[in-house]
Amino acid sequence: SMAERLSAARRGVGVFAGEEPRRAERFAVSLEPERCPGCGARFQSSFQGKPGYVPSHVYERIHRDEDSPEREVEQLLAEARGEAVEEAREGEDEKVVVCMRCHELRHRSKTELRPSFGEEDEVSAAQFEALLRREVKEARGAVILFVDLFDVDASLSAWSSLASLVGSPQKRHRRKLLLAANKVDLLPRDASRHRVKQWIRSAAEYYVPSVRDGVKDSDVFLLSCRTGEGVQQLLGAATKEAQARNGDVYCCGAANVGKSSFLNRVIGDKKRGLTASNTPGTTLGLVKVSTSNGPALYDTPGLLSPFSLGAWLTSKELDAVLPKKQLKPKVLRVEQGATVHLGGLCRVTLDHSQHGPMLLTFFLDDAVSLHPTKSPKFDPAKHVGAKLSPPFDLDRYESFRANATTHRFEVDGAGFDSAALDIVLSGLGWLSVTGSGACVLLVDAPSTMLVTTRNPLLPYEAHLNAAKFTGGRLIDPRSRKRPRRPDDRHRL
């Protein structure tokens, strides 16, 4: 009967006689007794401030269990059929042991152990690069290069020194490169996905020239590890390419671009997944995710950028600047001599304009306050933590100002229908410049922030709406009827 067929389908049983039951693909972190399944660090109990630390009694239990007959049987089963082992663990409701650092990141969202750029340090950029060269250089399969759509330039520039791992023409028969642009849920709903894909591909070719001619538009995937959008499409393409090359899937990219979050989506169990956080360098070693029927997936340490916000912002400040929902672009009409304060972190001044006011479109999280002013009497220090935040206290503001650098940009306006360029404030967001004629913009930012220009990612937002500043707050014009977006499918 139809009811029986529907019931059988829900249980994964074939609806016709003689069919084998259909089993869903199962994914699970491969538990190596010597390593933390959350970050890949080797367990140790001697130094609390170093990677992999667990208390001595936990360390003894880990190694006692390692030598037990049950552990040997479990390892044999894991090699033969990862699915059966995972089901057994679920039945036992066994707790997965992670290191102290992973425990802090999972439950307190912070840790004292952060990566650095000293070659001798326990957690360093040099060590991460060496590990990737060692593990991925001769690997077969598929490499997914993750990119943060909110911080594209830092995501890709970090890979310039390791371009051969993802884009070497001599290795393309061994490894297929796929580009995964994460956080697509942050883009405005009417942003052209086709044009964004082309833009990502062009940006990758600029920062990693060796990928040129090795990546097609169909190799670029837009996804959101937060909502799950696009995750299954990327997983299917990556496993197919890895199987064709008789290899595995390697998730690579800069720190905090979503590699671990992607794999946690695939696993579908946060308690038994990887440690994911806003702290750069969360993953410290290779972590293997086994499948019941298919190639393995590997999480790799994220390459560290000296311009990473996590290296110089506090946890509270970092939480404020990283967007968690769809961006609401704010378009300000800025006159010559006016300054726009981006919290207490940056300021943008229209120093000169050939043909009057320009439109500046800001793509920032709502928690970052915007305050335009032309008054020479405005004292930013008096408004830190209120009109200007983050930071949230005067001492932090003064430390940023003491190390501020002024960047000068000359812009040739392309008219009011399309932005001329983006000015990137790495990790904080970006602003696009729209208007007619030449202008000069001065950007004051902390010296630790990457400030650069690029072709506009979303060039038509100023054409759609402009905010009005009343002197006290910005008025959101989104309730008004919006003009139609120009057809940008074939415009770059």
CSV table of C-alpha atoms in Angstrom, one decimal:
chain,number,residue,atom,x,y,z
A,1,SER,CA,0.0,0.0,0.0
A,2,MET,CA,1.0,3.7,-0.3
A,3,ALA,CA,1.2,4.0,3.5
A,4,GLU,CA,3.6,1.0,3.7
A,5,ARG,CA,5.8,2.5,1.0
A,6,LEU,CA,6.0,5.9,2.8
A,7,SER,CA,6.8,4.2,6.1
A,8,ALA,CA,9.5,2.1,4.4
A,9,ALA,CA,10.9,5.2,2.7
A,10,ARG,CA,11.3,7.0,6.0
A,11,ARG,CA,13.2,4.0,7.4
A,12,GLY,CA,15.5,4.0,4.3
A,13,VAL,CA,14.1,0.7,3.0
A,14,GLY,CA,13.5,0.1,-0.7
A,15,VAL,CA,9.9,0.3,-1.7
A,16,PHE,CA,10.1,-2.5,-4.2
A,17,ALA,CA,10.8,-6.1,-3.4
A,18,GLY,CA,14.4,-7.2,-3.5
A,19,GLU,CA,15.9,-3.7,-3.0
A,20,GLU,CA,18.7,-3.3,-0.4
A,21,PRO,CA,18.1,-0.8,2.4
A,22,ARG,CA,19.4,2.6,1.6
A,23,ARG,CA,21.9,3.8,4.3
A,24,ALA,CA,22.7,7.5,4.8
A,25,GLU,CA,26.3,8.5,4.6
A,26,ARG,CA,27.8,8.8,8.1
A,27,PHE,CA,30.6,11.2,9.1
A,28,ALA,CA,32.6,11.1,12.3
A,29,VAL,CA,35.9,12.5,13.6
A,30,SER,CA,38.5,9.8,13.7
A,31,LEU,CA,39.5,9.5,17.4
A,32,GLU,CA,43.3,9.1,17.6
A,33,PRO,CA,44.2,8.2,21.2
A,34,GLU,CA,47.2,10.6,21.2
A,35,ARG,CA,45.5,13.6,19.8
A,36,CYS,CA,42.7,16.0,20.7
A,37,PRO,CA,39.7,15.4,18.3
A,38,GLY,CA,38.7,19.1,18.6
A,39,CYS,CA,41.9,20.7,17.3
A,40,GLY,CA,44.4,18.0,16.4
A,41,ALA,CA,47.0,18.9,19.1
A,42,ARG,CA,48.9,16.0,20.8
A,43,PHE,CA,47.7,15.4,24.3
A,44,GLN,CA,50.1,16.2,27.2
A,45,SER,CA,49.8,16.8,30.9
A,46,SER,CA,53.1,18.6,31.7
A,47,PHE,CA,52.5,22.2,30.6
A,48,GLN,CA,49.1,23.8,31.2
A,49,GLY,CA,49.8,26.8,29.0
A,50,LYS,CA,50.7,24.8,25.9
A,51,PRO,CA,48.6,23.0,23.2
A,52,GLY,CA,47.0,19.6,24.0
A,53,TYR,CA,47.0,20.0,27.8
A,54,VAL,CA,44.7,17.8,29.9
A,55,PRO,CA,44.9,17.1,33.7
A,56,SER,CA,47.2,14.2,34.6
A,57,HIS,CA,44.3,11.9,35.7
A,58,VAL,CA,42.6,12.5,32.3
A,59,TYR,CA,45.9,11.9,30.5
A,60,GLU,CA,46.4,8.6,32.4
A,61,ARG,CA,42.8,7.5,31.6
A,62,ILE,CA,43.3,8.2,27.9
A,63,HIS,CA,46.5,6.1,27.7
A,64,ARG,CA,45.0,3.4,29.9
A,65,ASP,CA,42.0,3.1,27.5
A,66,GLU,CA,44.4,3.2,24.5
A,67,ASP,CA,45.9,-0.2,25.5
A,68,SER,CA,42.6,-1.9,26.3
A,69,PRO,CA,41.1,-4.7,24.1
A,70,GLU,CA,38.0,-2.5,23.6
A,71,ARG,CA,40.2,0.2,22.1
A,72,GLU,CA,41.9,-2.2,19.7
A,73,VAL,CA,38.5,-3.6,18.5
A,74,GLU,CA,37.3,0.0,18.1
A,75,GLN,CA,40.3,1.0,16.0
A,76,LEU,CA,39.9,-2.1,13.8
A,77,LEU,CA,36.2,-1.3,13.2
A,78,ALA,CA,37.1,2.4,12.5
A,79,GLU,CA,39.4,1.3,9.7
A,80,ALA,CA,36.9,-1.0,8.2
A,81,ARG,CA,33.6,0.8,8.8
A,82,GLY,CA,33.5,4.1,10.6
A,83,GLU,CA,29.7,4.0,10.7
A,84,ALA,CA,29.5,1.0,13.1
A,85,VAL,CA,31.9,2.6,15.6
A,86,GLU,CA,29.9,5.8,15.7
A,87,GLU,CA,26.7,4.0,16.4
A,88,ALA,CA,28.3,2.0,19.2
A,89,ARG,CA,29.6,5.3,20.8
A,90,GLU,CA,26.1,6.8,20.6
A,91,GLY,CA,24.7,3.9,22.4
A,92,GLU,CA,27.2,4.1,25.2
A,93,ASP,CA,26.8,7.9,25.4
A,94,GLU,CA,30.5,8.1,25.9
A,95,LYS,CA,32.0,11.6,26.4
A,96,VAL,CA,34.6,12.7,23.9
A,97,VAL,CA,37.8,14.0,25.6
A,98,VAL,CA,39.2,17.3,24.3
A,99,CYS,CA,42.1,19.4,25.5
A,100,MET,CA,41.8,22.3,28.0
A,101,ARG,CA,42.1,24.9,25.2
A,102,CYS,CA,39.2,23.3,23.2
A,103,HIS,CA,37.1,23.1,26.4
A,104,GLU,CA,37.7,26.9,27.0
A,105,LEU,CA,36.8,27.8,23.5
A,106,ARG,CA,33.7,25.7,23.4
A,107,HIS,CA,32.3,26.7,26.8
A,108,ARG,CA,33.8,30.2,27.4
A,109,SER,CA,34.5,31.3,23.8
A,110,LYS,CA,38.0,32.4,24.8
A,111,THR,CA,41.5,31.1,25.6
A,112,GLU,CA,44.8,32.6,26.7
A,113,LEU,CA,46.7,30.4,24.2
A,114,ARG,CA,46.7,32.4,20.9
A,115,PRO,CA,48.9,32.0,17.8
A,116,SER,CA,51.9,34.2,17.1
A,117,PHE,CA,54.4,34.9,14.4
A,118,GLY,CA,57.5,33.8,16.3
A,119,GLU,CA,59.1,30.7,14.6
A,120,GLU,CA,60.0,29.2,18.0
A,121,ASP,CA,56.6,29.5,19.6
A,122,GLU,CA,54.3,26.5,20.2
A,123,VAL,CA,51.5,27.9,18.0
A,124,SER,CA,53.0,29.9,15.2
A,125,ALA,CA,52.3,30.8,11.6
A,126,ALA,CA,55.6,29.2,10.5
A,127,GLN,CA,54.6,25.9,12.1
A,128,PHE,CA,51.2,25.9,10.4
A,129,GLU,CA,52.8,26.5,7.0
A,130,ALA,CA,55.3,23.7,7.5
A,131,LEU,CA,52.6,21.3,8.5
A,132,LEU,CA,50.5,22.1,5.4
A,133,ARG,CA,53.5,21.7,3.1
A,134,ARG,CA,54.3,18.4,4.7
A,135,GLU,CA,50.7,17.0,4.6
A,136,VAL,CA,49.2,18.4,1.4
A,137,LYS,CA,52.1,18.8,-1.0
A,138,GLU,CA,52.0,15.2,-2.3
A,139,ALA,CA,48.3,14.4,-1.5
A,140,ARG,CA,45.8,13.3,-4.0
A,141,GLY,CA,42.2,14.2,-4.2
A,142,ALA,CA,40.5,17.6,-3.8
A,143,VAL,CA,41.5,20.8,-2.0
A,144,ILE,CA,38.7,23.2,-0.9
A,145,LEU,CA,40.2,26.7,-0.5
A,146,PHE,CA,37.8,28.5,1.9
A,147,VAL,CA,37.3,32.3,1.6
A,148,ASP,CA,35.6,34.6,4.0
A,149,LEU,CA,33.2,36.8,2.0
A,150,PHE,CA,33.4,39.4,4.7
A,151,ASP,CA,37.3,39.5,4.5
A,152,VAL,CA,38.2,38.2,1.0
A,153,ASP,CA,41.5,40.0,0.7
A,154,ALA,CA,43.0,38.8,3.9
A,155,SER,CA,41.7,35.3,3.3
A,156,LEU,CA,43.4,35.0,-0.1
A,157,SER,CA,46.6,37.0,0.5
A,158,ALA,CA,47.5,34.6,3.3
A,159,TRP,CA,47.8,31.9,0.6
A,160,SER,CA,50.2,33.7,-1.7
A,161,SER,CA,53.2,31.8,-0.2
A,162,LEU,CA,51.6,28.4,-0.5
A,163,ALA,CA,50.1,28.8,-3.9
A,164,SER,CA,51.7,25.6,-5.2
A,165,LEU,CA,49.6,23.5,-2.8
A,166,VAL,CA,46.3,24.6,-4.4
A,167,GLY,CA,47.0,25.8,-7.9
A,168,SER,CA,50.2,24.3,-9.3
A,169,PRO,CA,49.6,23.4,-13.0
A,170,GLN,CA,51.9,20.3,-12.5
A,171,LYS,CA,49.7,19.0,-9.7
A,172,ARG,CA,46.2,19.5,-11.2
A,173,HIS,CA,46.0,15.8,-12.3
A,174,ARG,CA,46.6,14.9,-8.6
A,175,ARG,CA,44.5,17.6,-6.9
A,176,LYS,CA,41.4,19.4,-8.0
A,177,LEU,CA,40.9,22.9,-6.5
A,178,LEU,CA,37.5,24.2,-5.5
A,179,LEU,CA,36.8,27.7,-4.1
A,180,ALA,CA,34.3,28.0,-1.2
A,181,ALA,CA,33.1,31.5,-0.3
A,182,ASN,CA,31.6,31.3,3.1
A,183,LYS,CA,29.2,33.7,4.8
A,184,VAL,CA,27.0,34.2,1.7
A,185,ASP,CA,24.1,34.8,4.2
A,186,LEU,CA,25.7,38.1,5.1
A,187,LEU,CA,25.2,39.6,1.6
A,188,PRO,CA,22.1,41.6,0.8
A,189,ARG,CA,19.3,39.3,-0.4
A,190,ASP,CA,19.3,40.8,-4.0
A,191,ALA,CA,23.0,40.6,-4.6
A,192,SER,CA,23.8,38.8,-7.9
A,193,ARG,CA,25.2,35.4,-7.0
A,194,HIS,CA,26.5,34.9,-10.5
A,195,ARG,CA,28.5,38.1,-10.4
A,196,VAL,CA,29.8,37.4,-6.9
A,197,LYS,CA,31.1,34.0,-8.1
A,198,GLN,CA,32.9,35.7,-11.0
A,199,TRP,CA,34.3,38.3,-8.6
A,200,ILE,CA,35.6,35.6,-6.2
A,201,ARG,CA,37.3,33.8,-9.0
A,202,SER,CA,39.0,37.0,-10.3
A,203,ALA,CA,40.1,37.8,-6.7
A,204,ALA,CA,41.6,34.3,-6.3
A,205,GLU,CA,43.5,34.7,-9.6
A,206,TYR,CA,44.9,38.0,-8.5
A,207,TYR,CA,46.2,36.9,-5.1
A,208,VAL,CA,47.1,33.3,-6.1
A,209,PRO,CA,48.1,33.6,-9.8
A,210,SER,CA,48.8,29.9,-10.3
A,211,VAL,CA,45.1,29.1,-10.0
A,212,ARG,CA,44.5,30.9,-13.3
A,213,ASP,CA,43.0,28.6,-15.9
A,214,GLY,CA,42.6,25.9,-13.3
A,215,VAL,CA,39.3,27.1,-11.8
A,216,LYS,CA,36.1,27.6,-13.7
A,217,ASP,CA,33.0,29.4,-12.5
A,218,SER,CA,31.4,26.0,-11.8
A,219,ASP,CA,34.3,25.4,-9.3
A,220,VAL,CA,33.3,28.3,-7.1
A,221,PHE,CA,30.7,27.6,-4.4
A,222,LEU,CA,28.8,30.1,-2.3
A,223,LEU,CA,27.8,28.8,1.1
A,224,SER,CA,26.9,29.6,4.7
A,225,CYS,CA,28.3,27.3,7.4
A,226,ARG,CA,26.0,29.1,9.8
A,227,THR,CA,22.7,28.3,8.0
A,228,GLY,CA,23.9,25.3,6.0
A,229,GLU,CA,23.2,26.8,2.6
A,230,GLY,CA,25.3,25.3,-0.1
A,231,VAL,CA,27.1,22.8,2.2
A,232,GLN,CA,25.8,19.7,0.6
A,233,GLN,CA,26.5,20.9,-2.9
A,234,LEU,CA,30.1,21.6,-2.0
A,235,LEU,CA,30.5,18.3,-0.2
A,236,GLY,CA,29.1,16.4,-3.2
A,237,ALA,CA,31.4,18.1,-5.7
A,238,ALA,CA,34.5,17.7,-3.5
A,239,THR,CA,33.9,14.0,-2.8
A,240,LYS,CA,33.3,13.3,-6.5
A,241,GLU,CA,36.6,15.0,-7.5
A,242,ALA,CA,38.5,13.2,-4.7
A,243,GLN,CA,37.1,9.8,-5.7
A,244,ALA,CA,38.0,10.5,-9.4
A,245,ARG,CA,41.6,11.0,-8.2
A,246,ASN,CA,41.6,8.1,-5.7
A,247,GLY,CA,42.3,10.5,-2.8
A,248,ASP,CA,40.8,12.5,0.0
A,249,VAL,CA,39.3,16.0,0.6
A,250,TYR,CA,41.5,18.7,2.3
A,251,CYS,CA,39.8,21.8,3.7
A,252,CYS,CA,42.3,24.6,3.6
A,253,GLY,CA,42.3,28.4,4.0
A,254,ALA,CA,43.2,31.3,6.3
A,255,ALA,CA,42.3,31.2,9.9
A,256,ASN,CA,38.6,31.7,10.8
A,257,VAL,CA,37.2,31.3,7.3
A,258,GLY,CA,34.8,28.4,8.2
A,259,LYS,CA,36.7,25.1,7.6
A,260,SER,CA,35.9,23.5,10.9
A,261,SER,CA,32.3,24.9,10.8
A,262,PHE,CA,31.8,23.3,7.4
A,263,LEU,CA,33.0,19.9,8.7
A,264,ASN,CA,30.8,20.3,11.8
A,265,ARG,CA,27.8,20.8,9.4
A,266,VAL,CA,28.8,17.7,7.6
A,267,ILE,CA,29.2,15.7,10.8
A,268,GLY,CA,25.9,17.0,12.2
A,269,ASP,CA,26.8,16.6,15.8
A,270,LYS,CA,28.3,19.6,17.7
A,271,LYS,CA,29.2,17.5,20.7
A,272,ARG,CA,31.4,15.1,18.6
A,273,GLY,CA,32.5,17.7,16.1
A,274,LEU,CA,35.5,19.9,15.8
A,275,THR,CA,36.2,23.0,17.8
A,276,ALA,CA,35.2,26.2,16.0
A,277,SER,CA,35.6,29.7,17.3
A,278,ASN,CA,36.5,33.3,16.4
A,279,THR,CA,40.0,32.8,17.8
A,280,PRO,CA,42.6,32.6,15.0
A,281,GLY,CA,44.5,29.3,15.0
A,282,THR,CA,41.8,27.2,16.7
A,283,THR,CA,42.8,24.1,14.7
A,284,LEU,CA,46.4,23.2,15.5
A,285,GLY,CA,46.9,20.0,13.5
A,286,LEU,CA,45.3,17.8,10.9
A,287,VAL,CA,42.0,16.3,12.0
A,288,LYS,CA,40.5,13.5,10.0
A,289,VAL,CA,36.8,13.0,9.5
A,290,SER,CA,36.0,9.5,8.3
A,291,THR,CA,33.0,8.5,6.2
A,292,SER,CA,31.1,5.2,6.0
A,293,ASN,CA,31.5,5.1,2.2
A,294,GLY,CA,33.7,7.6,0.6
A,295,PRO,CA,36.9,9.6,0.8
A,296,ALA,CA,38.0,11.1,4.2
A,297,LEU,CA,37.8,14.8,4.9
A,298,TYR,CA,40.7,16.6,6.6
A,299,ASP,CA,40.5,19.8,8.6
A,300,THR,CA,43.8,21.8,8.4
A,301,PRO,CA,45.2,24.7,10.5
A,302,GLY,CA,44.2,28.0,9.1
A,303,LEU,CA,47.1,30.2,7.8
A,304,LEU,CA,47.6,33.2,10.1
A,305,SER,CA,47.6,36.8,8.9
A,306,PRO,CA,49.4,39.5,10.8
A,307,PHE,CA,46.4,41.7,10.0
A,308,SER,CA,43.9,39.3,11.7
A,309,LEU,CA,41.5,41.1,14.0
A,310,GLY,CA,41.7,38.3,16.5
A,311,ALA,CA,45.4,39.1,17.0
A,312,TRP,CA,44.7,42.6,18.4
A,313,LEU,CA,41.1,42.9,19.5
A,314,THR,CA,39.7,41.7,22.8
A,315,SER,CA,37.0,38.9,22.8
A,316,LYS,CA,34.3,41.5,23.5
A,317,GLU,CA,35.5,43.8,20.7
A,318,LEU,CA,35.8,40.9,18.2
A,319,ASP,CA,32.3,39.8,19.0
A,320,ALA,CA,31.1,43.3,18.2
A,321,VAL,CA,32.7,43.7,14.8
A,322,LEU,CA,32.1,40.2,13.4
A,323,PRO,CA,28.7,40.2,11.6
A,324,LYS,CA,26.1,37.5,12.6
A,325,LYS,CA,23.3,38.3,10.3
A,326,GLN,CA,22.6,39.8,6.9
A,327,LEU,CA,24.5,43.1,6.3
A,328,LYS,CA,22.4,46.3,6.0
A,329,PRO,CA,24.6,48.7,3.9
A,330,LYS,CA,24.5,52.3,5.1
A,331,VAL,CA,25.0,54.9,2.4
A,332,LEU,CA,26.1,58.4,3.5
A,333,ARG,CA,26.2,61.5,1.4
A,334,VAL,CA,29.6,63.0,2.5
A,335,GLU,CA,30.7,66.5,1.7
A,336,GLN,CA,34.2,67.8,1.2
A,337,GLY,CA,35.9,68.1,4.6
A,338,ALA,CA,33.5,65.8,6.4
A,339,THR,CA,34.7,62.8,8.5
A,340,VAL,CA,32.9,59.5,9.2
A,341,HIS,CA,33.9,57.7,12.4
A,342,LEU,CA,33.7,53.9,12.4
A,343,GLY,CA,33.3,53.4,16.1
A,344,GLY,CA,36.6,54.4,17.7
A,345,LEU,CA,38.6,52.1,15.4
A,346,CYS,CA,38.8,54.0,12.0
A,347,ARG,CA,37.8,57.3,10.5
A,348,VAL,CA,37.3,58.3,6.8
A,349,THR,CA,37.6,61.9,5.6
A,350,LEU,CA,36.7,63.3,2.2
A,351,ASP,CA,39.7,65.5,1.9
A,352,HIS,CA,38.9,66.8,-1.7
A,353,SER,CA,36.1,66.3,-4.2
A,354,GLN,CA,36.1,67.7,-7.7
A,355,HIS,CA,32.3,67.8,-8.2
A,356,GLY,CA,30.7,68.0,-4.8
A,357,PRO,CA,29.5,65.3,-2.3
A,358,MET,CA,30.3,61.6,-2.7
A,359,LEU,CA,28.3,58.6,-1.6
A,360,LEU,CA,30.1,56.3,0.8
A,361,THR,CA,28.5,52.9,1.3
A,362,PHE,CA,29.6,51.1,4.5
A,363,PHE,CA,29.4,47.3,4.9
A,364,LEU,CA,29.8,46.8,8.6
A,365,ASP,CA,28.1,45.0,11.4
A,366,ASP,CA,25.3,47.0,13.1
A,367,ALA,CA,27.3,46.9,16.4
A,368,VAL,CA,29.9,49.2,14.8
A,369,SER,CA,28.6,52.7,15.2
A,370,LEU,CA,28.8,55.2,12.3
A,371,HIS,CA,29.1,58.9,13.2
A,372,PRO,CA,29.6,61.5,10.4
A,373,THR,CA,30.6,65.1,11.4
A,374,LYS,CA,32.0,68.3,10.0
A,375,SER,CA,32.4,70.0,13.3
A,376,PRO,CA,36.1,70.9,14.2
A,377,LYS,CA,34.9,70.9,17.9
A,378,PHE,CA,33.9,67.2,17.9
A,379,ASP,CA,36.2,65.3,20.4
A,380,PRO,CA,36.0,61.6,19.7
A,381,ALA,CA,37.6,60.7,23.1
A,382,LYS,CA,34.5,62.1,24.9
A,383,HIS,CA,32.1,59.7,23.0
A,384,VAL,CA,34.0,56.4,23.2
A,385,GLY,CA,31.7,53.6,24.4
A,386,ALA,CA,28.6,55.6,23.4
A,387,LYS,CA,28.4,57.3,20.0
A,388,LEU,CA,31.7,55.6,19.1
A,389,SER,CA,32.1,51.9,19.8
A,390,PRO,CA,33.9,49.6,19.8
A,391,PRO,CA,36.3,49.9,21.6
A,392,PHE,CA,34.3,50.4,24.9
A,393,ASP,CA,36.8,52.3,27.0
A,394,LEU,CA,39.1,55.3,26.6
A,395,ASP,CA,42.4,53.4,27.3
A,396,ARG,CA,41.7,51.0,24.4
A,397,TYR,CA,40.8,53.9,22.1
A,398,GLU,CA,43.9,55.8,23.0
A,399,SER,CA,46.1,52.7,22.3
A,400,PHE,CA,44.6,52.4,18.8
A,401,ARG,CA,45.1,56.1,18.1
A,402,ALA,CA,48.7,56.0,19.2
A,403,ASN,CA,49.3,53.3,16.5
A,404,ALA,CA,47.1,54.7,13.8
A,405,THR,CA,48.3,55.1,10.2
A,406,THR,CA,46.8,57.5,7.6
A,407,HIS,CA,46.2,56.0,4.1
A,408,ARG,CA,45.5,58.3,1.1
A,409,PHE,CA,43.4,57.1,-1.8
A,410,GLU,CA,42.8,59.0,-5.1
A,411,VAL,CA,39.5,57.9,-6.6
A,412,ASP,CA,38.1,58.6,-10.1
A,413,GLY,CA,34.3,58.5,-9.7
A,414,ALA,CA,32.4,56.5,-12.3
A,415,GLY,CA,29.1,58.3,-11.8
A,416,PHE,CA,26.2,57.7,-9.4
A,417,ASP,CA,24.9,54.4,-11.0
A,418,SER,CA,27.9,52.3,-9.9
A,419,ALA,CA,30.7,52.4,-7.3
A,420,ALA,CA,34.2,53.2,-8.6
A,421,LEU,CA,36.0,51.0,-6.0
A,422,ASP,CA,36.0,49.4,-2.6
A,423,ILE,CA,38.2,50.5,0.3
A,424,VAL,CA,38.8,47.4,2.4
A,425,LEU,CA,39.2,47.6,6.2
A,426,SER,CA,40.3,44.0,6.7
A,427,GLY,CA,38.2,42.1,9.2
A,428,LEU,CA,36.1,45.2,10.0
A,429,GLY,CA,34.3,45.4,6.6
A,430,TRP,CA,34.6,47.7,3.6
A,431,LEU,CA,33.2,50.8,2.0
A,432,SER,CA,32.4,51.6,-1.6
A,433,VAL,CA,32.9,55.0,-3.2
A,434,THR,CA,30.3,56.3,-5.6
A,435,GLY,CA,30.1,59.7,-7.3
A,436,SER,CA,31.3,61.9,-10.2
A,437,GLY,CA,34.8,63.3,-10.7
A,438,ALA,CA,38.0,62.8,-8.9
A,439,CYS,CA,38.2,62.8,-5.1
A,440,VAL,CA,40.7,62.1,-2.3
A,441,LEU,CA,39.9,60.0,0.7
A,442,LEU,CA,42.0,59.8,3.9
A,443,VAL,CA,41.5,56.7,6.0
A,444,ASP,CA,42.9,56.6,9.6
A,445,ALA,CA,43.2,53.0,10.9
A,446,PRO,CA,45.3,51.0,13.3
A,447,SER,CA,48.6,50.0,11.9
A,448,THR,CA,47.8,46.4,12.4
A,449,MET,CA,44.8,46.6,10.0
A,450,LEU,CA,45.2,45.8,6.3
A,451,VAL,CA,43.7,48.8,4.3
A,452,THR,CA,43.6,48.4,0.6
A,453,THR,CA,41.4,49.0,-2.5
A,454,ARG,CA,39.8,46.6,-5.0
A,455,ASN,CA,37.1,46.4,-7.7
A,456,PRO,CA,33.7,46.8,-6.0
A,457,LEU,CA,32.1,43.6,-4.8
A,458,LEU,CA,28.6,45.1,-4.5
A,459,PRO,CA,28.7,48.2,-6.8
A,460,TYR,CA,25.0,49.1,-6.9
A,461,GLU,CA,24.1,49.5,-3.3
A,462,ALA,CA,24.4,53.3,-3.3
A,463,HIS,CA,22.0,53.4,-6.3
A,464,LEU,CA,19.5,51.5,-4.2
A,465,ASN,CA,19.3,53.6,-1.0
A,466,ALA,CA,21.0,56.2,1.0
A,467,ALA,CA,20.7,56.8,4.7
A,468,LYS,CA,20.0,60.2,6.1
A,469,PHE,CA,21.9,61.5,9.1
A,470,THR,CA,19.8,63.7,11.4
A,471,GLY,CA,22.7,64.8,13.6
A,472,GLY,CA,21.9,62.2,16.2
A,473,ARG,CA,21.2,59.0,14.3
A,474,LEU,CA,21.0,57.4,10.9
A,475,ILE,CA,17.5,57.0,9.4
A,476,ASP,CA,17.1,53.7,7.6
A,477,PRO,CA,15.3,54.4,4.3
A,478,ARG,CA,14.5,50.7,3.6
A,479,SER,CA,10.8,51.3,4.1
A,480,ARG,CA,10.7,53.4,1.0
A,481,LYS,CA,10.1,51.9,-2.4
A,482,ARG,CA,13.5,50.8,-3.8
A,483,PRO,CA,14.6,51.5,-7.3
A,484,ARG,CA,15.2,48.6,-9.5
A,485,ARG,CA,18.8,47.2,-9.4
A,486,PRO,CA,20.6,47.5,-12.8
A,487,ASP,CA,21.0,44.2,-14.6
A,488,ASP,CA,24.5,43.2,-13.5
A,489,ARG,CA,24.6,39.6,-14.6
A,490,HIS,CA,27.1,40.3,-17.3
A,491,ARG,CA,28.9,43.3,-15.7
A,492,LEU,CA,32.2,42.9,-13.9
